[in-house]
Each structure stands twice: as C-alpha cells, then as structure tokens.
Amino acid sequence: MSERDEYIQKLEAEQQEATARFREIQAQADLAQSEDELQVLTGARALQNDVDREIQALRAADQRDWERVKERAEKARLRFSAYVDRAGLQWNQLRDGYRRKREAELDELGAQVDGWEATHQRGSAETSLLTRRELEFVKRGLRSSGDLLRNMRHSRGQAWKQAREEYESAWRDLREHYRRIRAEGGSDADQAPPP
C-alpha cells in the first residue's frame, strides 16, 4: 500500500470516528429547544459533507495536486472534528440541564409525599388524604423514577434516548396516579400537583 493510500485510509478512519460521535449527538436531537441548537446539527452535517468531498478529491488528485488537496482535506477534517467536539459539549449541557430539572421535580414530589406521610401518621385513616397503600405506591414510583433518572446519567447516544423515554413514561404514570389520588382525596390549595 502506498503512502498516499495509507494517508487516505487514516483520514477516512478519523472521519468515521468523528461521524460516530456526531451520530451519538443526533440520537439525542429531540432535546433541542431552539433553532440555534438544531443549527448545530445542520452545521455539523455540512462540515461532514465537506470532509467527504475532500476525501473523494484526494482519491482523484494527481501527484502535482496531491499536497494542495491533502491540505484542504486535513483542514476540513479538523473543522468537522472541532465542530463535533463543541456540539458534544453543548449536548452534554442540554442533557445535564434536563436531568437537573427532572431531579428537582422528583425532589418536589418527594417532599410532598413526605408531607402526606406526616399527615397520614398524624390523622386517622378516615381523615388522611392518602391510604397507606396509595402512599407506598407513590413512594415506589418516586424511587423507580429516581433510579431511571440516575441511569440516564451514565447513558449516551441511543441508550440515553431510550433511558429518557423510560423515565418520561414512568414520570407521566406517577403524575397521573398522583392527580387521581388528589382528586379522590380532596384538594388542598397548598399541595398542587407537580408539573
């Protein structure tokens, strides 16, 4: 294999690695909250296409154009790789923000459940807002949602998206059950349902 072929192979391998990192970010694109964040993905795709074009130009370049085309290809690859690095940092911040918001929701509901439990312990079964079984169900749901949220912390790419979907489903079920309990048990103005 010639030095030229080895260089093209090396460049393609580096491009594949950067593309894999970009695909991981794309798998989480449903977190995008603004046009700017979606533009990050569009910009990365354009840079990725630039590198692919330059690699094709390298394959077709004759000996006298080789160094010029090689320099363009290397610049395009470095731009794409740097862009993917920045995009990765931005998506990590989005994931962390999402997780912090969900942790705050769990903490808020957990505090309400603690309040219900105190009310339950103080009052008789007839005056309690929640039966013991309902309270245990909600507490179990809180623990389960917390476990799913912690699982998201260690997930990336498609696995993160799946973990997020599982969390969202568990959280919706928990909130719906909470609302039903509150509706059946009467409503207190100071204990509004979670968002």
Coordinates of N, CA and C in Angstrom, one line a residue:
M1 N 0.8 -1.2 0.0 CA 0.0 0.0 0.0 C 0.9 1.2 0.0
S2 N 0.6 2.2 -0.8 CA 1.4 3.4 -0.9 C 1.1 4.3 0.2
E3 N 2.0 5.3 0.4 CA 1.9 6.3 1.5 C 0.6 7.1 1.3
R4 N 0.3 7.3 0.0 CA -0.9 8.1 -0.3 C -2.2 7.3 0.1
D5 N -2.2 6.0 -0.2 CA -3.4 5.2 0.2 C -3.4 5.1 1.8
E6 N -2.3 5.0 2.4 CA -2.3 4.9 3.9 C -2.8 6.2 4.5
Y7 N -2.5 7.3 3.9 CA -2.9 8.6 4.4 C -4.5 8.7 4.2
I8 N -5.0 8.3 3.0 CA -6.4 8.4 2.8 C -7.1 7.4 3.8
Q9 N -6.6 6.3 4.0 CA -7.2 5.3 5.0 C -7.2 5.9 6.4
K10 N -6.1 6.6 6.8 CA -6.1 7.2 8.1 C -7.1 8.3 8.2
L11 N -7.2 9.2 7.2 CA -8.2 10.2 7.1 C -9.6 9.7 7.2
E12 N -9.9 8.7 6.5 CA -11.2 8.0 6.5 C -11.5 7.5 7.9
A13 N -10.6 6.9 8.5 CA -10.8 6.3 9.9 C -11.1 7.5 10.9
E14 N -10.3 8.6 10.8 CA -10.6 9.7 11.7 C -11.9 10.3 11.4
Q15 N -12.3 10.3 10.1 CA -13.6 10.8 9.7 C -14.7 9.9 10.3
Q16 N -14.5 8.6 10.2 CA -15.5 7.7 10.8 C -15.7 7.9 12.3
E17 N -14.6 8.1 13.0 CA -14.7 8.3 14.4 C -15.5 9.6 14.7
A18 N -15.2 10.7 14.0 CA -15.9 11.9 14.3 C -17.4 11.8 13.9
T19 N -17.7 11.0 12.8 CA -19.0 10.8 12.4 C -19.8 10.0 13.4
A20 N -19.1 9.0 14.0 CA -19.8 8.2 15.1 C -20.1 9.1 16.3
R21 N -19.2 10.0 16.6 CA -19.6 10.9 17.8 C -20.7 11.8 17.4
F22 N -20.8 12.3 16.1 CA -21.9 13.1 15.7 C -23.2 12.3 15.7
R23 N -23.2 11.1 15.3 CA -24.4 10.3 15.3 C -24.9 10.1 16.7
E24 N -24.0 10.0 17.7 CA -24.4 9.9 19.1 C -25.2 11.2 19.5
I25 N -24.7 12.3 19.0 CA -25.4 13.6 19.3 C -26.7 13.6 18.6
Q26 N -26.8 13.2 17.3 CA -28.0 13.2 16.6 C -29.1 12.3 17.3
A27 N -28.7 11.2 17.9 CA -29.7 10.4 18.6 C -30.4 11.1 19.7
Q28 N -29.8 12.2 20.2 CA -30.4 13.0 21.3 C -31.1 14.3 20.8
A29 N -31.2 14.4 19.5 CA -31.6 15.7 18.9 C -33.0 16.1 19.4
D30 N -33.8 15.2 19.9 CA -35.1 15.6 20.4 C -35.1 16.5 21.6
L31 N -33.9 16.7 22.2 CA -33.7 17.6 23.3 C -33.6 19.1 22.9
A32 N -33.4 19.3 21.6 CA -33.2 20.6 21.1 C -34.4 21.5 21.4
Q33 N -34.0 22.7 22.0 CA -35.1 23.6 22.5 C -35.1 24.8 21.6
S34 N -34.2 25.0 20.7 CA -34.2 26.3 19.9 C -33.6 26.0 18.5
E35 N -33.9 27.0 17.7 CA -33.3 26.9 16.3 C -31.8 26.8 16.3
D36 N -31.2 27.6 17.3 CA -29.7 27.5 17.4 C -29.2 26.2 17.6
E37 N -29.8 25.4 18.5 CA -29.4 24.1 18.8 C -29.6 23.1 17.6
L38 N -30.7 23.3 16.9 CA -30.9 22.5 15.7 C -29.9 22.9 14.6
Q39 N -29.5 24.2 14.6 CA -28.5 24.6 13.6 C -27.1 23.9 13.8
V40 N -26.8 23.6 15.1 CA -25.6 22.9 15.4 C -25.5 21.6 14.6
L41 N -26.6 20.9 14.5 CA -26.7 19.6 13.8 C -26.5 19.9 12.3
T42 N -27.2 20.9 11.8 CA -27.2 21.2 10.4 C -25.7 21.6 10.0
G43 N -25.1 22.4 10.8 CA -23.7 22.8 10.5 C -22.8 21.7 10.5
A44 N -23.0 20.7 11.5 CA -22.1 19.5 11.5 C -22.3 18.7 10.3
R45 N -23.5 18.5 9.8 CA -23.7 17.8 8.6 C -23.0 18.4 7.4
A46 N -23.1 19.7 7.3 CA -22.4 20.4 6.2 C -20.9 20.2 6.2
L47 N -20.3 20.3 7.4 CA -18.9 20.1 7.6 C -18.5 18.6 7.3
Q48 N -19.4 17.7 7.7 CA -19.2 16.3 7.4 C -19.1 16.1 5.9
N49 N -20.0 16.7 5.2 CA -20.1 16.6 3.7 C -18.8 17.2 3.1
D50 N -18.3 18.3 3.6 CA -17.1 18.9 3.1 C -15.9 17.9 3.2
V51 N -15.8 17.2 4.4 CA -14.7 16.2 4.5 C -14.9 15.1 3.5
D52 N -16.1 14.6 3.4 CA -16.3 13.5 2.4 C -15.9 13.9 1.0
R53 N -16.3 15.2 0.6 CA -15.9 15.7 -0.7 C -14.4 15.8 -0.9
E54 N -13.7 16.2 0.2 CA -12.2 16.4 0.1 C -11.6 15.0 0.0
I55 N -12.1 14.0 0.7 CA -11.5 12.7 0.6 C -11.7 12.1 -0.8
Q56 N -12.8 12.4 -1.4 CA -13.0 12.0 -2.8 C -12.1 12.7 -3.7
A57 N -11.8 14.0 -3.4 CA -10.9 14.8 -4.2 C -9.5 14.2 -4.1
L58 N -9.1 13.8 -2.9 CA -7.8 13.1 -2.6 C -7.7 11.9 -3.5
R59 N -8.7 11.1 -3.5 CA -8.6 9.9 -4.3 C -8.4 10.2 -5.8
A60 N -9.0 11.3 -6.3 CA -8.9 11.6 -7.7 C -7.7 12.5 -8.0
A61 N -7.0 13.1 -7.0 CA -5.9 14.0 -7.2 C -4.7 13.3 -7.9
D62 N -4.1 14.1 -8.8 CA -2.9 13.6 -9.4 C -1.7 14.0 -8.5
Q63 N -0.5 13.6 -8.9 CA 0.6 13.8 -8.0 C 0.9 15.3 -7.7
R64 N 0.8 16.1 -8.7 CA 1.1 17.6 -8.6 C 0.1 18.3 -7.7
D65 N -1.2 17.8 -7.7 CA -2.3 18.4 -6.9 C -2.3 17.8 -5.5
W66 N -1.6 16.7 -5.3 CA -1.8 15.9 -4.0 C -1.6 16.8 -2.8
E67 N -0.5 17.5 -2.6 CA -0.3 18.3 -1.4 C -1.3 19.3 -1.2
R68 N -1.8 20.0 -2.2 CA -2.8 21.0 -2.0 C -4.1 20.4 -1.6
V69 N -4.5 19.3 -2.2 CA -5.8 18.7 -1.9 C -5.7 18.0 -0.5
K70 N -4.5 17.5 -0.2 CA -4.3 16.9 1.1 C -4.4 17.9 2.2
E71 N -3.9 19.1 2.0 CA -4.0 20.2 3.0 C -5.5 20.6 3.2
R72 N -6.2 20.7 2.1 CA -7.6 21.1 2.2 C -8.4 20.0 2.9
A73 N -8.1 18.7 2.7 CA -8.8 17.6 3.3 C -8.5 17.6 4.8
E74 N -7.3 17.9 5.2 CA -6.9 17.9 6.6 C -7.6 19.0 7.3
K75 N -7.7 20.2 6.7 CA -8.4 21.4 7.3 C -9.9 21.0 7.4
A76 N -10.5 20.4 6.4 CA -11.9 20.1 6.5 C -12.1 19.1 7.6
R77 N -11.3 18.1 7.8 CA -11.4 17.1 8.8 C -11.3 17.7 10.2
L78 N -10.3 18.6 10.4 CA -10.1 19.3 11.6 C -11.3 20.2 12.0
R79 N -11.8 20.9 11.0 CA -13.0 21.8 11.3 C -14.2 20.9 11.7
F80 N -14.4 19.8 11.0 CA -15.5 18.9 11.4 C -15.3 18.3 12.8
S81 N -14.1 17.9 13.1 CA -13.8 17.3 14.4 C -14.0 18.3 15.5
A82 N -13.5 19.5 15.3 CA -13.6 20.5 16.3 C -15.1 20.9 16.5
Y83 N -15.9 21.0 15.4 CA -17.3 21.3 15.5 C -18.0 20.2 16.3
V84 N -17.7 19.0 16.0 CA -18.4 17.9 16.7 C -18.0 17.9 18.2
D85 N -16.8 18.3 18.5 CA -16.4 18.4 19.9 C -17.2 19.5 20.6
R86 N -17.4 20.7 20.0 CA -18.2 21.7 20.5 C -19.7 21.3 20.7
A87 N -20.2 20.7 19.6 CA -21.6 20.2 19.7 C -21.7 19.2 20.8
G88 N -20.8 18.3 21.0 CA -20.9 17.3 22.1 C -20.9 18.0 23.4
L89 N -20.2 19.1 23.6 CA -20.2 19.8 24.9 C -21.6 20.5 25.1
Q90 N -22.1 21.0 24.0 CA -23.4 21.7 24.1 C -24.5 20.7 24.4
W91 N -24.5 19.5 23.8 CA -25.5 18.5 24.1 C -25.3 17.9 25.5
N92 N -24.1 17.8 26.0 CA -23.9 17.4 27.3 C -24.6 18.4 28.3
Q93 N -24.4 19.7 28.0 CA -25.1 20.7 28.8 C -26.6 20.5 28.8
L94 N -27.1 20.3 27.6 CA -28.6 20.1 27.5 C -29.0 18.9 28.3
R95 N -28.3 17.7 28.2 CA -28.6 16.5 28.9 C -28.6 16.8 30.4
D96 N -27.5 17.5 30.9 CA -27.4 17.8 32.3 C -28.5 18.7 32.8
G97 N -28.9 19.7 32.0 CA -30.0 20.6 32.3 C -31.3 19.8 32.4
Y98 N -31.5 18.9 31.5 CA -32.7 18.1 31.5 C -32.8 17.3 32.8
R99 N -31.6 16.6 33.1 CA -31.5 15.8 34.3 C -31.8 16.6 35.6
R100 N -31.1 17.8 35.7 CA -31.3 18.6 36.9 C -32.8 19.0 37.0
K101 N -33.4 19.4 35.9 CA -34.8 19.8 36.0 C -35.7 18.6 36.5
R102 N -35.4 17.4 36.0 CA -36.2 16.2 36.4 C -35.9 15.9 37.9
E103 N -34.6 16.0 38.3 CA -34.3 15.7 39.7 C -35.1 16.7 40.6
A104 N -35.2 18.0 40.2 CA -35.9 19.0 41.0 C -37.4 18.6 41.1
E105 N -37.9 18.1 40.0 CA -39.3 17.6 40.0 C -39.5 16.5 41.0
L106 N -38.6 15.5 40.9 CA -38.7 14.4 41.8 C -38.5 14.8 43.3
D107 N -37.6 15.7 43.5 CA -37.4 16.2 44.9 C -38.7 16.9 45.4
E108 N -39.3 17.7 44.5 CA -40.5 18.4 44.9 C -41.6 17.4 45.3
L109 N -41.8 16.4 44.4 CA -42.9 15.4 44.7 C -42.5 14.6 45.9
G110 N -41.2 14.3 46.1 CA -40.8 13.6 47.3 C -41.1 14.3 48.5
A111 N -40.9 15.7 48.5 CA -41.2 16.5 49.7 C -42.7 16.5 50.0
Q112 N -43.5 16.5 48.9 CA -44.9 16.4 49.1 C -45.3 15.1 49.7
V113 N -44.7 14.0 49.2 CA -45.0 12.7 49.7 C -44.6 12.6 51.2
D114 N -43.5 13.2 51.6 CA -43.1 13.2 53.0 C -44.2 13.9 53.8
G115 N -44.7 15.0 53.2 CA -45.8 15.8 53.9 C -47.0 14.9 54.1
W116 N -47.4 14.2 53.0 CA -48.5 13.3 53.1 C -48.4 12.2 54.2
E117 N -47.1 11.7 54.2 CA -46.9 10.7 55.2 C -47.0 11.2 56.6
A118 N -46.5 12.4 56.8 CA -46.7 13.1 58.1 C -48.1 13.3 58.4
T119 N -48.9 13.7 57.4 CA -50.3 13.9 57.6 C -51.0 12.6 57.9
H120 N -50.6 11.6 57.2 CA -51.2 10.2 57.4 C -50.9 9.7 58.8
Q121 N -49.7 10.0 59.3 CA -49.3 9.5 60.6 C -50.0 10.3 61.7
R122 N -50.3 11.6 61.4 CA -51.0 12.4 62.4 C -52.5 12.2 62.5
G123 N -53.1 11.9 61.3 CA -54.5 11.8 61.3 C -54.9 10.4 61.3
S124 N -56.2 10.2 61.4 CA -56.8 8.8 61.4 C -56.9 8.4 59.9
A125 N -57.2 7.2 59.7 CA -57.3 6.6 58.3 C -58.4 7.3 57.6
E126 N -59.5 7.7 58.3 CA -60.7 8.4 57.6 C -60.3 9.8 57.1
T127 N -59.5 10.5 57.9 CA -59.2 11.9 57.5 C -57.9 12.0 56.7
S128 N -57.2 11.0 56.5 CA -56.0 11.0 55.8 C -56.2 11.3 54.3
L129 N -55.4 12.1 53.7 CA -55.5 12.3 52.2 C -55.2 11.1 51.4
L130 N -54.3 10.2 51.9 CA -53.9 9.0 51.2 C -54.0 7.8 52.1
T131 N -54.4 6.7 51.5 CA -54.3 5.5 52.2 C -52.9 5.0 52.2
R132 N -52.5 4.1 53.1 CA -51.2 3.6 53.2 C -50.7 3.0 51.9
R133 N -51.6 2.3 51.3 CA -51.3 1.6 50.0 C -51.0 2.6 48.9
E134 N -51.8 3.7 48.8 CA -51.5 4.8 47.9 C -50.2 5.4 48.1
L135 N -49.9 5.7 49.4 CA -48.7 6.3 49.8 C -47.5 5.4 49.4
E136 N -47.5 4.2 49.6 CA -46.5 3.2 49.3 C -46.3 3.2 47.7
F137 N -47.4 3.2 47.0 CA -47.4 3.2 45.5 C -46.6 4.4 45.0
V138 N -47.0 5.6 45.6 CA -46.3 6.8 45.1 C -44.8 6.8 45.5
K139 N -44.5 6.4 46.7 CA -43.1 6.3 47.1 C -42.3 5.3 46.2
R140 N -42.9 4.2 45.9 CA -42.3 3.3 45.0 C -42.0 3.9 43.6
G141 N -43.0 4.6 43.1 CA -42.9 5.3 41.8 C -41.8 6.4 41.9
L142 N -41.7 7.1 43.0 CA -40.6 8.1 43.1 C -39.2 7.4 43.1
R143 N -39.1 6.3 43.8 CA -37.8 5.5 43.8 C -37.5 5.0 42.4
S144 N -38.5 4.5 41.7 CA -38.3 3.9 40.4 C -37.9 5.1 39.4
S145 N -38.6 6.2 39.5 CA -38.3 7.3 38.6 C -36.9 7.8 38.9
G146 N -36.5 7.9 40.2 CA -35.1 8.3 40.6 C -34.1 7.3 40.0
D147 N -34.4 6.0 40.1 CA -33.4 5.1 39.5 C -33.3 5.3 38.0
L148 N -34.4 5.5 37.3 CA -34.3 5.7 35.9 C -33.5 7.0 35.5
L149 N -33.7 8.0 36.4 CA -33.0 9.3 36.2 C -31.5 9.1 36.4
R150 N -31.1 8.3 37.4 CA -29.7 8.0 37.6 C -29.1 7.2 36.5
N151 N -29.9 6.3 35.9 CA -29.5 5.5 34.8 C -29.2 6.4 33.6
M152 N -29.9 7.5 33.4 CA -29.7 8.4 32.3 C -28.3 9.1 32.4
R153 N -27.9 9.3 33.6 CA -26.6 10.0 33.9 C -25.4 9.2 33.2
H154 N -25.5 7.9 33.1 CA -24.4 7.1 32.5 C -24.7 6.7 31.1
S155 N -25.8 7.1 30.5 CA -26.1 6.7 29.1 C -25.7 7.8 28.1
R156 N -25.4 7.4 26.9 CA -25.1 8.3 25.8 C -25.8 7.8 24.6
G157 N -26.0 8.6 23.6 CA -26.5 8.3 22.3 C -27.9 7.6 22.4
Q158 N -28.1 6.6 21.7 CA -29.4 5.9 21.6 C -29.8 5.4 22.9
A159 N -28.8 4.9 23.7 CA -29.1 4.4 25.1 C -29.7 5.5 25.9
W160 N -29.2 6.7 25.8 CA -29.7 7.8 26.6 C -31.1 8.2 26.1
K161 N -31.3 8.1 24.8 CA -32.7 8.4 24.3 C -33.7 7.4 24.9
Q162 N -33.3 6.1 24.9 CA -34.2 5.1 25.4 C -34.4 5.3 26.9
A163 N -33.3 5.6 27.7 CA -33.5 5.8 29.1 C -34.4 7.0 29.4
R164 N -34.3 8.1 28.5 CA -35.1 9.2 28.7 C -36.6 8.9 28.5
E165 N -36.9 8.1 27.4 CA -38.2 7.7 27.1 C -38.8 6.8 28.3
E166 N -38.0 5.9 28.9 CA -38.5 5.1 30.0 C -38.8 6.1 31.2
Y167 N -37.9 7.0 31.4 CA -38.1 7.9 32.5 C -39.4 8.7 32.3
E168 N -39.5 9.3 31.1 CA -40.7 10.1 30.8 C -42.0 9.3 31.0
S169 N -42.0 8.1 30.6 CA -43.2 7.2 30.7 C -43.5 7.0 32.2
A170 N -42.5 6.6 33.0 CA -42.7 6.4 34.4 C -43.1 7.7 35.1
W171 N -42.6 8.8 34.7 CA -42.9 10.1 35.4 C -44.4 10.4 35.0
R172 N -44.8 10.2 33.8 CA -46.2 10.5 33.4 C -47.2 9.6 34.2
D173 N -46.8 8.3 34.3 CA -47.7 7.4 35.1 C -47.8 7.9 36.6
L174 N -46.6 8.3 37.1 CA -46.6 8.7 38.5 C -47.4 10.0 38.7
R175 N -47.3 10.9 37.8 CA -48.1 12.2 37.9 C -49.6 11.9 37.8
E176 N -49.9 11.0 36.8 CA -51.3 10.7 36.6 C -51.9 10.1 37.9
H177 N -51.2 9.1 38.4 CA -51.7 8.5 39.7 C -51.8 9.5 40.8
Y178 N -50.8 10.4 40.9 CA -50.9 11.4 41.9 C -52.1 12.3 41.7
R179 N -52.4 12.7 40.5 CA -53.6 13.6 40.2 C -54.9 12.8 40.6
R180 N -54.9 11.5 40.3 CA -56.1 10.8 40.6 C -56.3 10.7 42.1
I181 N -55.2 10.4 42.8 CA -55.3 10.4 44.3 C -55.7 11.7 44.8
R182 N -55.2 12.8 44.3 CA -55.5 14.1 44.8 C -57.0 14.4 44.5
A183 N -57.5 14.0 43.4 CA -58.9 14.3 43.0 C -59.8 13.5 43.9
E184 N -59.4 12.2 44.2 CA -60.3 11.4 45.0 C -60.2 11.8 46.5
G185 N -59.1 12.3 46.9 CA -58.9 12.6 48.3 C -59.2 14.0 48.7
G186 N -59.7 14.8 47.8 CA -59.9 16.2 48.0 C -58.7 17.0 47.6
S187 N -58.8 18.3 47.5 CA -57.7 19.1 47.1 C -57.4 20.2 48.1
D188 N -56.1 20.3 48.4 CA -55.6 21.4 49.3 C -54.9 22.4 48.4
A189 N -55.1 23.7 48.6 CA -54.5 24.7 47.8 C -53.0 24.7 47.9
D190 N -52.5 24.3 49.1 CA -51.1 24.3 49.3 C -50.3 23.1 48.7
Q191 N -51.1 22.1 48.1 CA -50.4 20.9 47.6 C -50.9 20.7 46.2
A192 N -50.5 21.6 45.3 CA -50.8 21.5 43.9 C -50.1 20.3 43.2
P193 N -50.7 19.7 42.2 CA -50.0 18.6 41.5 C -48.7 19.1 40.9
P194 N -47.7 18.1 40.7 CA -46.5 18.5 40.1 C -46.7 18.8 38.6
P195 N -45.7 19.5 38.0 CA -45.9 19.9 36.6 C -45.9 18.6 35.7

